[in-house]
PDB file of C-alpha atoms in Angstrom:
ATOM      1  CA  MET A 291     -17.635 -25.208   7.723  1.00 84.00           C
ATOM      2  CA  ASP A 292     -15.788 -22.027   6.696  1.00 86.00           C
ATOM      3  CA  PHE A 293     -19.132 -20.220   6.386  1.00 89.00           C
ATOM      4  CA  ILE A 294     -20.247 -21.241   9.910  1.00 92.00           C
ATOM      5  CA  LEU A 295     -16.904 -20.344  11.526  1.00 90.00           C
ATOM      6  CA  SER A 296     -16.973 -16.939   9.792  1.00 90.00           C
ATOM      7  CA  GLY A 297     -20.551 -16.249  10.931  1.00 92.00           C
ATOM      8  CA  VAL A 298     -19.834 -17.216  14.545  1.00 92.00           C
ATOM      9  CA  ALA A 299     -16.708 -15.012  14.611  1.00 90.00           C
ATOM     10  CA  ALA A 300     -18.691 -11.982  13.367  1.00 91.00           C
ATOM     11  CA  CYS A 301     -21.508 -12.571  15.906  1.00 94.00           C
ATOM     12  CA  GLY A 302     -18.956 -12.704  18.720  1.00 90.00           C
ATOM     13  CA  ALA A 303     -17.678  -9.276  17.660  1.00 90.00           C
ATOM     14  CA  CYS A 304     -21.232  -7.898  17.197  1.00 93.00           C
ATOM     15  CA  VAL A 305     -22.271  -8.409  20.838  1.00 90.00           C
ATOM     16  CA  PHE A 306     -19.498  -6.034  21.939  1.00 89.00           C
ATOM     17  CA  THR A 307     -19.882  -3.452  19.171  1.00 92.00           C
ATOM     18  CA  ASN A 308     -23.691  -3.154  18.765  1.00 95.00           C
ATOM     19  CA  PRO A 309     -24.057  -0.170  21.168  1.00 95.00           C
ATOM     20  CA  LEU A 310     -21.542   1.694  18.990  1.00 93.00           C
ATOM     21  CA  GLU A 311     -23.601   0.797  15.920  1.00 94.00           C
ATOM     22  CA  VAL A 312     -26.633   2.450  17.595  1.00 97.00           C
ATOM     23  CA  VAL A 313     -24.561   5.582  18.359  1.00 96.00           C
ATOM     24  CA  LYS A 314     -23.142   5.653  14.804  1.00 96.00           C
ATOM     25  CA  THR A 315     -26.603   5.317  13.189  1.00 97.00           C
ATOM     26  CA  ARG A 316     -28.027   8.190  15.272  1.00 97.00           C
ATOM     27  CA  MET A 317     -25.040  10.470  14.572  1.00 97.00           C
ATOM     28  CA  GLN A 318     -25.288   9.789  10.823  1.00 97.00           C
ATOM     29  CA  LEU A 319     -28.978  10.749  10.782  1.00 97.00           C
ATOM     30  CA  GLN A 320     -28.572  13.850  12.953  1.00 97.00           C
ATOM     31  CA  GLY A 321     -29.034  17.087  10.994  1.00 96.00           C
ATOM     32  CA  GLU A 322     -29.913  15.178   7.830  1.00 97.00           C
ATOM     33  CA  LEU A 323     -29.889  17.563   4.809  1.00 97.00           C
ATOM     34  CA  LYS A 324     -29.535  20.605   7.076  1.00 96.00           C
ATOM     35  CA  SER A 325     -26.584  23.014   7.040  1.00 93.00           C
ATOM     36  CA  ARG A 326     -24.389  23.278  10.121  1.00 90.00           C
ATOM     37  CA  GLY A 327     -25.851  25.337  12.942  1.00 91.00           C
ATOM     38  CA  SER A 328     -29.432  25.092  11.674  1.00 95.00           C
ATOM     39  CA  TYR A 329     -30.525  22.057  13.729  1.00 95.00           C
ATOM     40  CA  GLN A 330     -30.523  20.936  17.335  1.00 94.00           C
ATOM     41  CA  VAL A 331     -27.572  18.735  18.221  1.00 96.00           C
ATOM     42  CA  TYR A 332     -28.661  15.913  20.527  1.00 97.00           C
ATOM     43  CA  TYR A 333     -25.413  13.979  20.161  1.00 97.00           C
ATOM     44  CA  ARG A 334     -22.246  16.092  20.405  1.00 95.00           C
ATOM     45  CA  ASN A 335     -19.758  13.234  20.103  1.00 95.00           C
ATOM     46  CA  VAL A 336     -19.487   9.468  20.653  1.00 94.00           C
ATOM     47  CA  PHE A 337     -19.291   9.674  24.443  1.00 95.00           C
ATOM     48  CA  HIS A 338     -22.045  12.259  24.753  1.00 97.00           C
ATOM     49  CA  ALA A 339     -24.270  10.146  22.454  1.00 97.00           C
ATOM     50  CA  PHE A 340     -23.611   7.068  24.607  1.00 96.00           C
ATOM     51  CA  TYR A 341     -24.532   8.973  27.763  1.00 97.00           C
ATOM     52  CA  THR A 342     -27.660  10.576  26.216  1.00 98.00           C
ATOM     53  CA  ILE A 343     -29.054   7.323  24.770  1.00 97.00           C
ATOM     54  CA  GLY A 344     -28.324   5.459  28.023  1.00 97.00           C
ATOM     55  CA  LYS A 345     -30.011   8.185  30.094  1.00 97.00           C
ATOM     56  CA  VAL A 346     -33.112   8.710  27.928  1.00 97.00           C
ATOM     57  CA  ASP A 347     -33.713   5.282  26.336  1.00 96.00           C
ATOM     58  CA  GLY A 348     -32.156   3.264  29.168  1.00 96.00           C
ATOM     59  CA  ILE A 349     -29.305   0.737  28.957  1.00 94.00           C
ATOM     60  CA  ALA A 350     -31.486  -1.502  26.722  1.00 95.00           C
ATOM     61  CA  GLY A 351     -31.636   1.417  24.258  1.00 96.00           C
ATOM     62  CA  LEU A 352     -27.922   0.929  23.596  1.00 97.00           C
ATOM     63  CA  GLN A 353     -28.529  -2.670  22.472  1.00 96.00           C
ATOM     64  CA  LYS A 354     -31.353  -1.774  20.051  1.00 97.00           C
ATOM     65  CA  GLY A 355     -31.354  -3.912  16.920  1.00 97.00           C
ATOM     66  CA  LEU A 356     -29.096  -6.557  18.510  1.00 97.00           C
ATOM     67  CA  VAL A 357     -31.156  -9.499  17.171  1.00 97.00           C
ATOM     68  CA  PRO A 358     -31.161  -8.352  13.513  1.00 98.00           C
ATOM     69  CA  GLY A 359     -27.535  -7.259  14.096  1.00 97.00           C
ATOM     70  CA  LEU A 360     -26.547 -10.826  15.020  1.00 97.00           C
ATOM     71  CA  VAL A 361     -28.583 -12.373  12.179  1.00 97.00           C
ATOM     72  CA  TYR A 362     -27.058  -9.894   9.708  1.00 96.00           C
ATOM     73  CA  GLN A 363     -23.506 -10.574  10.893  1.00 93.00           C
ATOM     74  CA  PHE A 364     -24.028 -14.324  10.675  1.00 95.00           C
ATOM     75  CA  VAL A 365     -25.508 -14.188   7.161  1.00 93.00           C
ATOM     76  CA  MET A 366     -23.425 -11.372   5.653  1.00 92.00           C
ATOM     77  CA  ASN A 367     -20.053 -12.193   7.179  1.00 88.00           C
ATOM     78  CA  GLY A 368     -20.635 -15.940   7.028  1.00 90.00           C
ATOM     79  CA  VAL A 369     -21.078 -15.626   3.261  1.00 91.00           C
ATOM     80  CA  ARG A 370     -18.398 -12.910   2.851  1.00 90.00           C
ATOM     81  CA  LEU A 371     -15.577 -14.369   4.944  1.00 89.00           C
ATOM     82  CA  GLY A 372     -16.548 -17.931   4.034  1.00 90.00           C
ATOM     83  CA  SER A 373     -16.287 -17.292   0.290  1.00 91.00           C
ATOM     84  CA  TYR A 374     -13.036 -15.329   0.789  1.00 91.00           C
ATOM     85  CA  ALA A 375     -11.588 -18.240   2.821  1.00 90.00           C
ATOM     86  CA  MET A 376     -12.497 -20.612  -0.018  1.00 91.00           C
ATOM     87  CA  MET A 377     -10.812 -18.356  -2.592  1.00 92.00           C
ATOM     88  CA  GLU A 378      -7.767 -18.124  -0.300  1.00 90.00           C
ATOM     89  CA  ALA A 379      -7.615 -21.897   0.227  1.00 89.00           C
ATOM     90  CA  SER A 380      -7.837 -22.513  -3.537  1.00 93.00           C
ATOM     91  CA  GLY A 381      -4.754 -20.283  -3.948  1.00 93.00           C
ATOM     92  CA  TYR A 382      -6.638 -17.640  -5.948  1.00 92.00           C
ATOM     93  CA  ILE A 383      -5.355 -14.611  -3.985  1.00 92.00           C
ATOM     94  CA  HIS A 384      -1.687 -15.626  -4.262  1.00 93.00           C
ATOM     95  CA  THR A 385       0.829 -15.075  -7.052  1.00 93.00           C
ATOM     96  CA  ASN A 386       4.031 -17.110  -6.716  1.00 92.00           C
ATOM     97  CA  GLY A 387       3.182 -17.944  -3.109  1.00 89.00           C
ATOM     98  CA  ARG A 388       2.745 -14.267  -2.039  1.00 92.00           C
ATOM     99  CA  VAL A 389      -0.494 -12.368  -1.417  1.00 91.00           C
ATOM    100  CA  SER A 390      -1.423 -10.420  -4.568  1.00 94.00           C
ATOM    101  CA  THR A 391      -2.973  -7.013  -3.735  1.00 92.00           C
ATOM    102  CA  THR A 392      -5.091  -6.939  -6.901  1.00 94.00           C
ATOM    103  CA  LYS A 393      -6.413 -10.475  -6.507  1.00 95.00           C
ATOM    104  CA  SER A 394      -7.152 -10.126  -2.776  1.00 93.00           C
ATOM    105  CA  THR A 395      -8.932  -6.782  -3.397  1.00 94.00           C
ATOM    106  CA  VAL A 396     -11.099  -8.313  -6.153  1.00 94.00           C
ATOM    107  CA  ALA A 397     -11.807 -11.413  -4.056  1.00 94.00           C
ATOM    108  CA  GLY A 398     -12.729  -9.224  -1.061  1.00 93.00           C
ATOM    109  CA  ALA A 399     -15.048  -7.047  -3.164  1.00 94.00           C
ATOM    110  CA  VAL A 400     -16.817 -10.025  -4.790  1.00 93.00           C
ATOM    111  CA  ALA A 401     -17.258 -11.750  -1.422  1.00 92.00           C
ATOM    112  CA  GLY A 402     -18.630  -8.466  -0.031  1.00 91.00           C
ATOM    113  CA  VAL A 403     -21.218  -7.996  -2.773  1.00 93.00           C
ATOM    114  CA  VAL A 404     -22.620 -11.517  -2.307  1.00 90.00           C
ATOM    115  CA  GLY A 405     -22.817 -11.011   1.469  1.00 91.00           C
ATOM    116  CA  ALA A 406     -24.394  -7.540   1.173  1.00 92.00           C
ATOM    117  CA  VAL A 407     -27.183  -8.601  -1.184  1.00 93.00           C
ATOM    118  CA  MET A 408     -28.096 -11.583   1.001  1.00 94.00           C
ATOM    119  CA  GLY A 409     -28.043  -9.589   4.242  1.00 94.00           C
ATOM    120  CA  SER A 410     -29.757  -6.415   2.961  1.00 95.00           C
ATOM    121  CA  PRO A 411     -33.327  -7.005   4.310  1.00 97.00           C
ATOM    122  CA  ILE A 412     -31.983  -7.625   7.810  1.00 97.00           C
ATOM    123  CA  TYR A 413     -29.768  -4.514   7.594  1.00 96.00           C
ATOM    124  CA  LEU A 414     -32.831  -2.460   6.592  1.00 97.00           C
ATOM    125  CA  VAL A 415     -34.709  -3.576   9.719  1.00 98.00           C
ATOM    126  CA  LYS A 416     -31.648  -3.129  11.943  1.00 98.00           C
ATOM    127  CA  THR A 417     -31.270   0.508  10.789  1.00 97.00           C
ATOM    128  CA  HIS A 418     -34.972   1.227  11.451  1.00 98.00           C
ATOM    129  CA  LEU A 419     -34.820  -0.287  14.944  1.00 98.00           C
ATOM    130  CA  GLN A 420     -31.581   1.471  15.890  1.00 98.00           C
ATOM    131  CA  SER A 421     -32.876   4.904  14.908  1.00 98.00           C
ATOM    132  CA  GLN A 422     -36.154   4.455  16.852  1.00 97.00           C
ATOM    133  CA  SER A 423     -36.047   6.383  20.112  1.00 97.00           C
ATOM    134  CA  THR A 424     -37.880   8.561  22.619  1.00 96.00           C
ATOM    135  CA  SER A 425     -39.166  11.668  20.802  1.00 96.00           C
ATOM    136  CA  SER A 426     -36.996  14.063  22.853  1.00 96.00           C
ATOM    137  CA  ILE A 427     -33.783  12.717  21.223  1.00 97.00           C
ATOM    138  CA  ALA A 428     -35.184  11.298  17.962  1.00 97.00           C
ATOM    139  CA  VAL A 429     -33.262  11.894  14.713  1.00 97.00           C
ATOM    140  CA  GLY A 430     -34.166  10.823  11.172  1.00 97.00           C
ATOM    141  CA  HIS A 431     -37.441   9.213  10.170  1.00 97.00           C
ATOM    142  CA  GLN A 432     -39.060   7.218  12.997  1.00 97.00           C
ATOM    143  CA  TYR A 433     -40.534   3.812  12.141  1.00 96.00           C
ATOM    144  CA  LYS A 434     -42.702   2.150  14.785  1.00 94.00           C
ATOM    145  CA  HIS A 435     -41.561  -1.458  14.609  1.00 97.00           C
ATOM    146  CA  ARG A 436     -42.073  -3.747  17.606  1.00 96.00           C
ATOM    147  CA  GLY A 437     -39.177  -6.025  16.683  1.00 96.00           C
ATOM    148  CA  MET A 438     -37.363  -7.775  13.843  1.00 97.00           C
ATOM    149  CA  ILE A 439     -40.104 -10.201  12.737  1.00 97.00           C
ATOM    150  CA  HIS A 440     -42.829  -7.560  13.074  1.00 98.00           C
ATOM    151  CA  ALA A 441     -40.761  -5.199  10.892  1.00 97.00           C
ATOM    152  CA  LEU A 442     -40.032  -7.793   8.179  1.00 97.00           C
ATOM    153  CA  VAL A 443     -43.701  -8.791   7.995  1.00 97.00           C
ATOM    154  CA  ALA A 444     -44.903  -5.157   7.932  1.00 96.00           C
ATOM    155  CA  ILE A 445     -42.481  -4.089   5.172  1.00 96.00           C
ATOM    156  CA  ARG A 446     -43.275  -7.158   3.064  1.00 96.00           C
ATOM    157  CA  LYS A 447     -47.033  -6.634   3.516  1.00 96.00           C
ATOM    158  CA  GLU A 448     -46.841  -2.983   2.523  1.00 95.00           C
ATOM    159  CA  HIS A 449     -44.201  -3.033  -0.228  1.00 95.00           C
ATOM    160  CA  GLY A 450     -43.971  -6.659  -1.375  1.00 95.00           C
ATOM    161  CA  ILE A 451     -40.942  -8.938  -1.292  1.00 95.00           C
ATOM    162  CA  LEU A 452     -38.782  -6.451  -3.253  1.00 94.00           C
ATOM    163  CA  GLY A 453     -39.507  -3.793  -0.630  1.00 95.00           C
ATOM    164  CA  LEU A 454     -37.249  -5.759   1.691  1.00 96.00           C
ATOM    165  CA  TRP A 455     -34.309  -5.028  -0.623  1.00 95.00           C
ATOM    166  CA  ARG A 456     -34.895  -1.273  -0.487  1.00 94.00           C
ATOM    167  CA  GLY A 457     -31.589   0.561   0.007  1.00 91.00           C
ATOM    168  CA  SER A 458     -29.511  -2.353  -1.280  1.00 91.00           C
ATOM    169  CA  SER A 459     -28.179  -0.030  -4.014  1.00 88.00           C
ATOM    170  CA  ALA A 460     -26.170   1.554  -1.182  1.00 89.00           C
ATOM    171  CA  ALA A 461     -25.293  -1.699   0.581  1.00 89.00           C
ATOM    172  CA  VAL A 462     -23.439  -3.123  -2.403  1.00 87.00           C
ATOM    173  CA  PRO A 463     -20.906  -0.263  -2.832  1.00 91.00           C
ATOM    174  CA  ARG A 464     -20.647   0.097   0.974  1.00 92.00           C
ATOM    175  CA  VAL A 465     -19.769  -3.537   1.644  1.00 89.00           C
ATOM    176  CA  SER A 466     -17.705  -4.122  -1.500  1.00 90.00           C
ATOM    177  CA  VAL A 467     -15.490  -1.080  -0.768  1.00 93.00           C
ATOM    178  CA  GLY A 468     -15.226  -2.004   2.920  1.00 91.00           C
ATOM    179  CA  SER A 469     -14.672  -5.688   2.202  1.00 91.00           C
ATOM    180  CA  ALA A 470     -12.024  -5.083  -0.463  1.00 93.00           C
ATOM    181  CA  ALA A 471     -10.182  -2.648   1.833  1.00 92.00           C
ATOM    182  CA  GLN A 472     -10.511  -4.911   4.862  1.00 91.00           C
ATOM    183  CA  LEU A 473      -9.540  -8.274   3.432  1.00 89.00           C
ATOM    184  CA  SER A 474      -6.735  -7.098   1.148  1.00 93.00           C
ATOM    185  CA  THR A 475      -5.091  -5.005   3.912  1.00 94.00           C
ATOM    186  CA  PHE A 476      -5.623  -7.825   6.443  1.00 91.00           C
ATOM    187  CA  SER A 477      -3.982 -10.467   4.204  1.00 92.00           C
ATOM    188  CA  ALA A 478      -1.095  -8.156   3.238  1.00 93.00           C
ATOM    189  CA  SER A 479      -0.515  -6.820   6.800  1.00 93.00           C
ATOM    190  CA  LYS A 480      -0.577 -10.338   8.234  1.00 92.00           C
ATOM    191  CA  GLU A 481       2.034 -11.462   5.719  1.00 93.00           C
ATOM    192  CA  PHE A 482       4.128  -8.345   6.492  1.00 94.00           C
ATOM    193  CA  VAL A 483       3.945  -8.883  10.293  1.00 93.00           C
ATOM    194  CA  SER A 484       4.809 -12.547   9.781  1.00 92.00           C
ATOM    195  CA  ASP A 485       7.875 -11.555   7.673  1.00 94.00           C
ATOM    196  CA  LEU A 486       9.088  -9.248  10.461  1.00 93.00           C
ATOM    197  CA  GLN A 487       9.078 -12.263  12.825  1.00 91.00           C
ATOM    198  CA  VAL A 488       8.198 -10.081  15.835  1.00 91.00           C
ATOM    199  CA  PHE A 489       5.814 -12.735  17.194  1.00 92.00           C
ATOM    200  CA  ALA A 490       5.977 -16.508  17.308  1.00 89.00           C
ATOM    201  CA  ARG A 491       4.864 -18.113  14.030  1.00 85.00           C
ATOM    202  CA  ASP A 492       1.040 -18.313  13.771  1.00 84.00           C
ATOM    203  CA  SER A 493       0.620 -16.345  17.012  1.00 89.00           C
ATOM    204  CA  TRP A 494      -2.803 -14.707  17.517  1.00 88.00           C
ATOM    205  CA  LEU A 495      -0.889 -11.404  17.879  1.00 90.00           C
ATOM    206  CA  GLU A 496      -0.140 -11.516  14.126  1.00 91.00           C
ATOM    207  CA  ALA A 497      -3.877 -11.486  13.347  1.00 88.00           C
ATOM    208  CA  LEU A 498      -4.469  -8.811  15.993  1.00 87.00           C
ATOM    209  CA  SER A 499      -1.801  -6.461  14.537  1.00 91.00           C
ATOM    210  CA  ALA A 500      -3.055  -7.020  10.981  1.00 90.00           C
ATOM    211  CA  GLY A 501      -6.633  -6.341  12.140  1.00 88.00           C
ATOM    212  CA  MET A 502      -5.564  -3.022  13.664  1.00 88.00           C
ATOM    213  CA  VAL A 503      -3.944  -1.832  10.425  1.00 89.00           C
ATOM    214  CA  SER A 504      -6.912  -3.062   8.425  1.00 91.00           C
ATOM    215  CA  SER A 505      -9.471  -1.288  10.650  1.00 89.00           C
ATOM    216  CA  VAL A 506      -8.031   2.213  10.008  1.00 89.00           C
ATOM    217  CA  VAL A 507      -8.072   1.722   6.218  1.00 90.00           C
ATOM    218  CA  VAL A 508     -11.621   0.315   6.350  1.00 90.00           C
ATOM    219  CA  VAL A 509     -13.090   3.235   8.331  1.00 92.00           C
ATOM    220  CA  LEU A 510     -11.562   5.911   6.076  1.00 91.00           C
ATOM    221  CA  ALA A 511     -12.690   4.136   2.900  1.00 92.00           C
ATOM    222  CA  MET A 512     -16.123   3.140   4.100  1.00 92.00           C
ATOM    223  CA  THR A 513     -17.604   6.000   6.184  1.00 94.00           C
ATOM    224  CA  PRO A 514     -19.055   8.113   3.292  1.00 96.00           C
ATOM    225  CA  PHE A 515     -20.712   4.966   1.874  1.00 95.00           C
ATOM    226  CA  ASP A 516     -21.919   4.076   5.360  1.00 94.00           C
ATOM    227  CA  VAL A 517     -23.590   7.476   5.889  1.00 96.00           C
ATOM    228  CA  VAL A 518     -25.365   7.239   2.504  1.00 96.00           C
ATOM    229  CA  SER A 519     -26.393   3.665   3.244  1.00 96.00           C
ATOM    230  CA  THR A 520     -27.887   4.519   6.684  1.00 96.00           C
ATOM    231  CA  ARG A 521     -29.860   7.419   5.216  1.00 97.00           C
ATOM    232  CA  LEU A 522     -31.213   5.466   2.241  1.00 96.00           C
ATOM    233  CA  TYR A 523     -32.325   2.597   4.465  1.00 96.00           C
ATOM    234  CA  ASN A 524     -33.961   4.907   6.997  1.00 97.00           C
ATOM    235  CA  GLN A 525     -35.681   7.443   4.694  1.00 97.00           C
ATOM    236  CA  PRO A 526     -39.503   7.611   4.705  1.00 96.00           C
ATOM    237  CA  VAL A 527     -41.215   6.078   1.649  1.00 95.00           C
ATOM    238  CA  ASP A 528     -44.553   6.560  -0.109  1.00 94.00           C
ATOM    239  CA  HIS A 529     -47.250   3.894  -0.592  1.00 91.00           C
ATOM    240  CA  ILE A 530     -45.371   2.258  -3.478  1.00 90.00           C
ATOM    241  CA  GLY A 531     -42.112   2.145  -1.518  1.00 90.00           C
ATOM    242  CA  LYS A 532     -40.424   5.021  -3.340  1.00 92.00           C
ATOM    243  CA  GLY A 533     -38.041   7.132  -1.240  1.00 94.00           C
ATOM    244  CA  LEU A 534     -39.332  10.595  -0.267  1.00 96.00           C
ATOM    245  CA  LEU A 535     -35.884  12.142   0.322  1.00 97.00           C
ATOM    246  CA  TYR A 536     -33.525  10.442  -2.130  1.00 97.00           C
ATOM    247  CA  ARG A 537     -33.915   8.738  -5.500  1.00 94.00           C
ATOM    248  CA  GLY A 538     -30.942   6.463  -4.920  1.00 93.00           C
ATOM    249  CA  PHE A 539     -27.269   6.176  -4.041  1.00 94.00           C
ATOM    250  CA  VAL A 540     -25.892   8.971  -6.285  1.00 95.00           C
ATOM    251  CA  ASP A 541     -28.710  11.361  -5.372  1.00 97.00           C
ATOM    252  CA  CYS A 542     -28.172  10.834  -1.630  1.00 97.00           C
ATOM    253  CA  PHE A 543     -24.387  11.198  -1.994  1.00 96.00           C
ATOM    254  CA  SER A 544     -24.615  14.470  -3.952  1.00 97.00           C
ATOM    255  CA  LEU A 545     -27.425  15.983  -1.825  1.00 97.00           C
ATOM    256  CA  THR A 546     -25.516  15.274   1.401  1.00 97.00           C
ATOM    257  CA  LEU A 547     -22.360  16.770  -0.086  1.00 97.00           C
ATOM    258  CA  LYS A 548     -24.244  19.855  -1.305  1.00 97.00           C
ATOM    259  CA  LYS A 549     -26.171  20.568   1.915  1.00 97.00           C
ATOM    260  CA  GLU A 550     -23.705  19.412   4.577  1.00 97.00           C
ATOM    261  CA  GLY A 551     -20.331  19.508   2.836  1.00 95.00           C
ATOM    262  CA  LEU A 552     -17.635  16.845   3.057  1.00 95.00           C
ATOM    263  CA  ILE A 553     -18.098  16.801   6.839  1.00 94.00           C
ATOM    264  CA  GLY A 554     -21.640  15.500   6.239  1.00 96.00           C
ATOM    265  CA  LEU A 555     -20.269  12.408   4.499  1.00 96.00           C
ATOM    266  CA  TYR A 556     -17.948  11.773   7.440  1.00 96.00           C
ATOM    267  CA  LYS A 557     -20.620  12.214  10.115  1.00 96.00           C
ATOM    268  CA  GLY A 558     -20.151   9.814  12.986  1.00 93.00           C
ATOM    269  CA  LEU A 559     -16.525   9.108  11.946  1.00 93.00           C
ATOM    270  CA  GLY A 560     -15.459   8.711  15.586  1.00 92.00           C
ATOM    271  CA  ALA A 561     -18.353   6.355  16.285  1.00 90.00           C
ATOM    272  CA  SER A 562     -17.564   4.532  13.032  1.00 90.00           C
ATOM    273  CA  TYR A 563     -14.009   3.893  14.139  1.00 90.00           C
ATOM    274  CA  PHE A 564     -15.029   2.841  17.649  1.00 88.00           C
ATOM    275  CA  ARG A 565     -17.587   0.488  16.044  1.00 85.00           C
ATOM    276  CA  LEU A 566     -15.755  -0.740  12.932  1.00 79.00           C
ATOM    277  CA  GLY A 567     -12.295  -0.719  14.498  1.00 80.00           C
ATOM    278  CA  PRO A 568     -12.949  -3.192  17.337  1.00 85.00           C
ATOM    279  CA  HIS A 569     -15.424  -5.093  15.128  1.00 85.00           C
ATOM    280  CA  THR A 570     -12.817  -5.546  12.369  1.00 81.00           C
ATOM    281  CA  ILE A 571     -10.109  -6.483  14.870  1.00 85.00           C
ATOM    282  CA  LEU A 572     -12.311  -8.876  16.882  1.00 87.00           C
ATOM    283  CA  SER A 573     -14.052 -10.584  13.960  1.00 88.00           C
ATOM    284  CA  LEU A 574     -10.804 -11.108  12.016  1.00 84.00           C
ATOM    285  CA  LEU A 575      -9.051 -12.341  15.160  1.00 87.00           C
ATOM    286  CA  PHE A 576     -11.911 -14.743  16.077  1.00 90.00           C
ATOM    287  CA  TRP A 577     -12.117 -15.863  12.424  1.00 89.00           C
ATOM    288  CA  ASP A 578      -8.386 -16.591  12.259  1.00 88.00           C
ATOM    289  CA  GLU A 579      -8.332 -18.416  15.609  1.00 89.00           C
ATOM    290  CA  LEU A 580     -11.500 -20.488  14.948  1.00 91.00           C
ATOM    291  CA  ARG A 581     -10.138 -21.621  11.576  1.00 89.00           C
ATOM    292  CA  LYS A 582      -6.819 -22.595  13.179  1.00 89.00           C
ATOM    293  CA  LEU A 583      -8.646 -24.550  15.929  1.00 91.00           C
ATOM    294  CA  TYR A 584     -10.949 -26.311  13.498  1.00 90.00           C
ATOM    295  CA  TYR A 585      -8.322 -27.260  10.903  1.00 87.00           C
ATOM    296  CA  HIS A 586      -5.818 -28.204  13.588  1.00 85.00           C
ATOM    297  CA  HIS A 587      -8.223 -30.737  15.104  1.00 83.00           C
ATOM    298  CA  SER A 588      -9.798 -32.070  11.913  1.00 74.00           C
TER     299      SER A 588
END
């Protein structure tokens, strides 16, 4: 049941934050491997990107990749939060009744890796669909998928079953870093807020405050991994499925750093916060509340 509750909570958050995911993906691909000032800037900032995509691709353009987004959230976060909840319930993350930072970080990272590997094919398709746009504002490599199923079938047909896990070398560090940062800071912040006794015991405001603290830490830790991940998933590949721009995670990281500087690794930081911030806060809040409802009534 923990897995289902976790998946539903993440899907609830995804509906609200998917347009920001589209904006973030486009901003991370803009000016790929080009030095500042040497490429056309279609998206100046989060708000300008929102306006541009809405104007050129229409309102539906802002919800691109929503179906794989929901499937990914259900699978990845269902597995990730569900396994973390099980470790928490078994008392693994506590030492002498208090949250242990080391144990909760390890538990969060392990839960993240399992979720990332299982959700990787869907994330691949989601990235392709979200970067697809009208040629006048297109950034990054443009795939011509008609939808999620069409994309999965096409990739499998061309590159075999393993082709669907292309880019997962970036997904594992991305999600394990993000997951470790998110879940350990969420557990610790929630305990801290509870100790302060500002809100009534078990109030949803405790989870909300902890989610806000957690979201800032997550975005700062995760954005460079997120940029690398988006680029590896979206890069063009040859007939055997080998990347034409990057050999893998380390290559993409160092090339981006060399050509675009540290700023390149933090591309789309604003969009990342607007996407990950509310998503972290909403999914952790929904997750906490759904678990309370379920266990209260069962």
